[in-house]
Amino acid sequence: MLVDEELMFDTDEVIVSKTDLTGRITYANDVFCRMAEATTAEIIGKPHNLVRHPDMPRIIFKVLWDTLQQEEEIFAYVKNRSKTGRFYWVLAHVTPSYDQNQILNGYHSNRRCPDRRRVGEMSTLYQSLLNEEAKHQNPDEGIKASGRLLARTLEEAGQSYSEFVWSTMRSL
């Protein structure tokens, strides 16, 4: 169920979660739980995509996971969904996490309030990527097609996805 109602959190709050290597939540702070409209017990051990909003193109998560698999950090604008179907936008910063022996053991994500001016731009971009994905019955072909569209869009801007996101942050 989706509800066209946006949840907001304070600009000084940070949504924090940690996952294992497969994306299962191992930690969620109180702000995460409040925004997800769920209890810690409902969240811990679940796949992080439990807050994935269907308005998010799958290619963005492919870019995110591909970057993390290279053990690099990534910033991304993300529209999430709460348990009741409401939505909230975040500017996510996701980093690899390591154990005491420097072995990759999961991921750490901090989410802040996004630049409201850029949410509209990201919504437009994400809608065009979703439209491209929807043109293909095969999900893998849809991701490839939206990946090509994203690559063209970024090439026209002369930026990588990270540079694109960072360029939006300079105005914060």
PDB file of C-alpha atoms in Angstrom:
ATOM      1  CA  MET A   1       0.000   0.000   0.000  1.00  0.00           C
ATOM      2  CA  LEU A   2       1.278   3.457  -0.911  1.00  0.00           C
ATOM      3  CA  VAL A   3       0.135   6.710   0.614  1.00  0.00           C
ATOM      4  CA  ASP A   4       0.964   9.976  -1.131  1.00  0.00           C
ATOM      5  CA  GLU A   5       2.092  11.615   2.092  1.00  0.00           C
ATOM      6  CA  GLU A   6       5.651  12.642   2.830  1.00  0.00           C
ATOM      7  CA  LEU A   7       7.265  12.088   6.195  1.00  0.00           C
ATOM      8  CA  MET A   8       9.856  14.634   7.244  1.00  0.00           C
ATOM      9  CA  PHE A   9      12.708  14.529   9.714  1.00  0.00           C
ATOM     10  CA  ASP A  10      14.721  17.389  11.176  1.00  0.00           C
ATOM     11  CA  THR A  11      17.749  18.694   9.321  1.00  0.00           C
ATOM     12  CA  ASP A  12      19.913  17.983  12.379  1.00  0.00           C
ATOM     13  CA  GLU A  13      18.811  14.325  12.541  1.00  0.00           C
ATOM     14  CA  VAL A  14      20.669  11.454  10.916  1.00  0.00           C
ATOM     15  CA  ILE A  15      19.094   8.158   9.919  1.00  0.00           C
ATOM     16  CA  VAL A  16      21.637   5.414  10.609  1.00  0.00           C
ATOM     17  CA  SER A  17      21.639   1.747   9.719  1.00  0.00           C
ATOM     18  CA  LYS A  18      24.185  -1.007   9.336  1.00  0.00           C
ATOM     19  CA  THR A  19      23.869  -4.162   7.271  1.00  0.00           C
ATOM     20  CA  ASP A  20      25.749  -7.363   6.709  1.00  0.00           C
ATOM     21  CA  LEU A  21      27.270  -8.120   3.313  1.00  0.00           C
ATOM     22  CA  THR A  22      23.913  -9.315   1.943  1.00  0.00           C
ATOM     23  CA  GLY A  23      22.069  -6.136   2.944  1.00  0.00           C
ATOM     24  CA  ARG A  24      20.319  -7.527   6.029  1.00  0.00           C
ATOM     25  CA  ILE A  25      19.921  -4.900   8.731  1.00  0.00           C
ATOM     26  CA  THR A  26      22.092  -5.442  11.802  1.00  0.00           C
ATOM     27  CA  TYR A  27      21.527  -2.015  13.384  1.00  0.00           C
ATOM     28  CA  ALA A  28      18.979   0.782  13.029  1.00  0.00           C
ATOM     29  CA  ASN A  29      18.851   3.936  15.118  1.00  0.00           C
ATOM     30  CA  ASP A  30      15.665   5.419  16.528  1.00  0.00           C
ATOM     31  CA  VAL A  31      15.345   7.904  13.636  1.00  0.00           C
ATOM     32  CA  PHE A  32      15.429   5.022  11.135  1.00  0.00           C
ATOM     33  CA  CYS A  33      12.715   3.208  13.077  1.00  0.00           C
ATOM     34  CA  ARG A  34      10.586   6.340  13.379  1.00  0.00           C
ATOM     35  CA  MET A  35      10.829   7.121   9.661  1.00  0.00           C
ATOM     36  CA  ALA A  36      10.215   3.484   8.692  1.00  0.00           C
ATOM     37  CA  GLU A  37       7.269   3.510  11.121  1.00  0.00           C
ATOM     38  CA  ALA A  38       8.468   0.191  12.484  1.00  0.00           C
ATOM     39  CA  THR A  39      10.009  -1.188  15.638  1.00  0.00           C
ATOM     40  CA  THR A  40      13.588  -2.335  15.949  1.00  0.00           C
ATOM     41  CA  ALA A  41      12.322  -5.915  16.265  1.00  0.00           C
ATOM     42  CA  GLU A  42      10.500  -5.546  12.929  1.00  0.00           C
ATOM     43  CA  ILE A  43      13.639  -4.242  11.217  1.00  0.00           C
ATOM     44  CA  ILE A  44      16.678  -6.128  12.536  1.00  0.00           C
ATOM     45  CA  GLY A  45      17.523  -9.111  10.349  1.00  0.00           C
ATOM     46  CA  LYS A  46      15.351  -7.923   7.485  1.00  0.00           C
ATOM     47  CA  PRO A  47      16.667  -6.920   4.051  1.00  0.00           C
ATOM     48  CA  HIS A  48      17.326  -3.192   3.842  1.00  0.00           C
ATOM     49  CA  ASN A  49      15.099  -3.020   0.793  1.00  0.00           C
ATOM     50  CA  LEU A  50      12.103  -3.249   3.132  1.00  0.00           C
ATOM     51  CA  VAL A  51      12.104   0.570   2.931  1.00  0.00           C
ATOM     52  CA  ARG A  52      12.529   0.629  -0.846  1.00  0.00           C
ATOM     53  CA  HIS A  53       9.915   2.776  -2.528  1.00  0.00           C
ATOM     54  CA  PRO A  54       8.619   1.570  -5.913  1.00  0.00           C
ATOM     55  CA  ASP A  55       9.350   5.046  -7.333  1.00  0.00           C
ATOM     56  CA  MET A  56      13.064   4.214  -7.079  1.00  0.00           C
ATOM     57  CA  PRO A  57      14.594   2.909 -10.304  1.00  0.00           C
ATOM     58  CA  ARG A  58      16.442  -0.358  -9.884  1.00  0.00           C
ATOM     59  CA  ILE A  59      19.449   1.016 -11.776  1.00  0.00           C
ATOM     60  CA  ILE A  60      20.214   3.383  -8.879  1.00  0.00           C
ATOM     61  CA  PHE A  61      20.515   0.415  -6.520  1.00  0.00           C
ATOM     62  CA  LYS A  62      22.669  -1.391  -9.072  1.00  0.00           C
ATOM     63  CA  VAL A  63      24.991   1.636  -9.163  1.00  0.00           C
ATOM     64  CA  LEU A  64      25.000   1.697  -5.358  1.00  0.00           C
ATOM     65  CA  TRP A  65      25.788  -2.039  -4.999  1.00  0.00           C
ATOM     66  CA  ASP A  66      28.371  -1.985  -7.811  1.00  0.00           C
ATOM     67  CA  THR A  67      30.147   0.888  -6.043  1.00  0.00           C
ATOM     68  CA  LEU A  68      30.034  -0.850  -2.659  1.00  0.00           C
ATOM     69  CA  GLN A  69      31.302  -4.102  -4.191  1.00  0.00           C
ATOM     70  CA  GLN A  70      34.392  -2.116  -5.206  1.00  0.00           C
ATOM     71  CA  GLU A  71      34.697  -1.133  -1.524  1.00  0.00           C
ATOM     72  CA  GLU A  72      34.040   2.518  -2.320  1.00  0.00           C
ATOM     73  CA  GLU A  73      31.647   4.919  -0.642  1.00  0.00           C
ATOM     74  CA  ILE A  74      28.659   6.356  -2.451  1.00  0.00           C
ATOM     75  CA  PHE A  75      26.229   9.223  -2.003  1.00  0.00           C
ATOM     76  CA  ALA A  76      22.752   8.868  -3.477  1.00  0.00           C
ATOM     77  CA  TYR A  77      19.360  10.504  -3.345  1.00  0.00           C
ATOM     78  CA  VAL A  78      16.822   7.877  -2.300  1.00  0.00           C
ATOM     79  CA  LYS A  79      13.070   7.879  -1.885  1.00  0.00           C
ATOM     80  CA  ASN A  80      12.094   5.428   0.863  1.00  0.00           C
ATOM     81  CA  ARG A  81       8.770   3.971   1.965  1.00  0.00           C
ATOM     82  CA  SER A  82       7.547   3.548   5.521  1.00  0.00           C
ATOM     83  CA  LYS A  83       5.603   0.556   6.822  1.00  0.00           C
ATOM     84  CA  THR A  84       2.336   2.483   6.395  1.00  0.00           C
ATOM     85  CA  GLY A  85       3.165   3.359   2.775  1.00  0.00           C
ATOM     86  CA  ARG A  86       4.162   6.970   3.301  1.00  0.00           C
ATOM     87  CA  PHE A  87       7.448   8.183   1.787  1.00  0.00           C
ATOM     88  CA  TYR A  88      10.519  10.160   2.750  1.00  0.00           C
ATOM     89  CA  TRP A  89      13.506  11.414   0.773  1.00  0.00           C
ATOM     90  CA  VAL A  90      17.081  11.110   2.004  1.00  0.00           C
ATOM     91  CA  LEU A  91      20.577  11.916   0.892  1.00  0.00           C
ATOM     92  CA  ALA A  92      22.324   8.643   1.689  1.00  0.00           C
ATOM     93  CA  HIS A  93      26.024   8.166   2.340  1.00  0.00           C
ATOM     94  CA  VAL A  94      26.847   4.462   2.284  1.00  0.00           C
ATOM     95  CA  THR A  95      30.289   3.136   3.172  1.00  0.00           C
ATOM     96  CA  PRO A  96      31.876  -0.288   3.499  1.00  0.00           C
ATOM     97  CA  SER A  97      32.485  -1.490   7.078  1.00  0.00           C
ATOM     98  CA  TYR A  98      35.455  -3.573   8.171  1.00  0.00           C
ATOM     99  CA  ASP A  99      36.259  -5.746  11.158  1.00  0.00           C
ATOM    100  CA  GLN A 100      39.395  -5.399  13.311  1.00  0.00           C
ATOM    101  CA  ASN A 101      41.383  -7.379  10.696  1.00  0.00           C
ATOM    102  CA  GLN A 102      40.302  -4.969   7.940  1.00  0.00           C
ATOM    103  CA  ILE A 103      38.035  -7.600   6.361  1.00  0.00           C
ATOM    104  CA  LEU A 104      34.864  -6.242   4.783  1.00  0.00           C
ATOM    105  CA  ASN A 105      31.929  -7.300   6.952  1.00  0.00           C
ATOM    106  CA  GLY A 106      29.045  -5.028   5.994  1.00  0.00           C
ATOM    107  CA  TYR A 107      27.888  -1.538   5.173  1.00  0.00           C
ATOM    108  CA  HIS A 108      27.091   1.612   7.154  1.00  0.00           C
ATOM    109  CA  SER A 109      24.598   4.167   5.918  1.00  0.00           C
ATOM    110  CA  ASN A 110      23.955   7.678   7.194  1.00  0.00           C
ATOM    111  CA  ARG A 111      21.023   9.549   5.704  1.00  0.00           C
ATOM    112  CA  ARG A 112      20.384  13.258   5.999  1.00  0.00           C
ATOM    113  CA  CYS A 113      17.649  15.559   4.759  1.00  0.00           C
ATOM    114  CA  PRO A 114      18.206  16.177   1.061  1.00  0.00           C
ATOM    115  CA  ASP A 115      18.337  19.538  -0.641  1.00  0.00           C
ATOM    116  CA  ARG A 116      14.628  20.117  -1.297  1.00  0.00           C
ATOM    117  CA  ARG A 117      15.369  21.925  -4.561  1.00  0.00           C
ATOM    118  CA  ARG A 118      17.091  18.808  -5.865  1.00  0.00           C
ATOM    119  CA  VAL A 119      14.382  16.354  -4.840  1.00  0.00           C
ATOM    120  CA  GLY A 120      12.241  17.559  -7.747  1.00  0.00           C
ATOM    121  CA  GLU A 121      15.112  17.156 -10.191  1.00  0.00           C
ATOM    122  CA  MET A 122      15.891  13.691  -8.864  1.00  0.00           C
ATOM    123  CA  SER A 123      12.199  12.730  -9.070  1.00  0.00           C
ATOM    124  CA  THR A 124      12.168  13.720 -12.726  1.00  0.00           C
ATOM    125  CA  LEU A 125      15.365  11.796 -13.487  1.00  0.00           C
ATOM    126  CA  TYR A 126      14.199   8.757 -11.533  1.00  0.00           C
ATOM    127  CA  GLN A 127      10.814   8.786 -13.280  1.00  0.00           C
ATOM    128  CA  SER A 128      12.500   8.723 -16.691  1.00  0.00           C
ATOM    129  CA  LEU A 129      14.681   5.814 -15.532  1.00  0.00           C
ATOM    130  CA  LEU A 130      11.605   3.973 -14.216  1.00  0.00           C
ATOM    131  CA  ASN A 131       9.784   4.565 -17.499  1.00  0.00           C
ATOM    132  CA  GLU A 132      12.735   3.064 -19.356  1.00  0.00           C
ATOM    133  CA  GLU A 133      12.804   0.044 -17.047  1.00  0.00           C
ATOM    134  CA  ALA A 134       9.049  -0.459 -17.552  1.00  0.00           C
ATOM    135  CA  LYS A 135       9.450  -0.719 -21.333  1.00  0.00           C
ATOM    136  CA  HIS A 136      11.110  -4.112 -20.907  1.00  0.00           C
ATOM    137  CA  GLN A 137       9.418  -7.299 -19.716  1.00  0.00           C
ATOM    138  CA  ASN A 138      12.758  -8.799 -18.739  1.00  0.00           C
ATOM    139  CA  PRO A 139      13.936  -7.001 -15.567  1.00  0.00           C
ATOM    140  CA  ASP A 140      17.603  -7.412 -16.491  1.00  0.00           C
ATOM    141  CA  GLU A 141      16.990  -5.792 -19.866  1.00  0.00           C
ATOM    142  CA  GLY A 142      15.120  -2.984 -18.116  1.00  0.00           C
ATOM    143  CA  ILE A 143      18.072  -2.309 -15.832  1.00  0.00           C
ATOM    144  CA  LYS A 144      20.475  -2.355 -18.778  1.00  0.00           C
ATOM    145  CA  ALA A 145      18.283   0.071 -20.719  1.00  0.00           C
ATOM    146  CA  SER A 146      17.880   2.457 -17.793  1.00  0.00           C
ATOM    147  CA  GLY A 147      21.621   2.157 -17.185  1.00  0.00           C
ATOM    148  CA  ARG A 148      22.251   3.359 -20.731  1.00  0.00           C
ATOM    149  CA  LEU A 149      19.832   6.242 -20.192  1.00  0.00           C
ATOM    150  CA  LEU A 150      21.528   7.164 -16.913  1.00  0.00           C
ATOM    151  CA  ALA A 151      24.947   6.985 -18.582  1.00  0.00           C
ATOM    152  CA  ARG A 152      23.764   9.296 -21.399  1.00  0.00           C
ATOM    153  CA  THR A 153      22.268  11.724 -18.901  1.00  0.00           C
ATOM    154  CA  LEU A 154      25.457  11.832 -16.859  1.00  0.00           C
ATOM    155  CA  GLU A 155      27.604  12.086 -19.980  1.00  0.00           C
ATOM    156  CA  GLU A 156      25.586  15.115 -21.105  1.00  0.00           C
ATOM    157  CA  ALA A 157      26.222  16.627 -17.675  1.00  0.00           C
ATOM    158  CA  GLY A 158      29.906  15.678 -17.964  1.00  0.00           C
ATOM    159  CA  GLN A 159      29.789  13.909 -14.591  1.00  0.00           C
ATOM    160  CA  SER A 160      29.806  10.510 -12.933  1.00  0.00           C
ATOM    161  CA  TYR A 161      26.856   9.687 -10.671  1.00  0.00           C
ATOM    162  CA  SER A 162      28.938  10.574  -7.610  1.00  0.00           C
ATOM    163  CA  GLU A 163      30.006  13.872  -9.174  1.00  0.00           C
ATOM    164  CA  PHE A 164      26.388  14.583 -10.053  1.00  0.00           C
ATOM    165  CA  VAL A 165      25.286  14.006  -6.453  1.00  0.00           C
ATOM    166  CA  TRP A 166      28.262  15.972  -5.077  1.00  0.00           C
ATOM    167  CA  SER A 167      27.520  18.870  -7.404  1.00  0.00           C
ATOM    168  CA  THR A 168      24.070  19.058  -5.863  1.00  0.00           C
ATOM    169  CA  MET A 169      25.574  19.100  -2.372  1.00  0.00           C
ATOM    170  CA  ARG A 170      27.775  22.118  -2.982  1.00  0.00           C
ATOM    171  CA  SER A 171      24.709  24.327  -2.728  1.00  0.00           C
ATOM    172  CA  LEU A 172      23.775  22.989   0.717  1.00  0.00           C
TER     173      LEU A 172
END
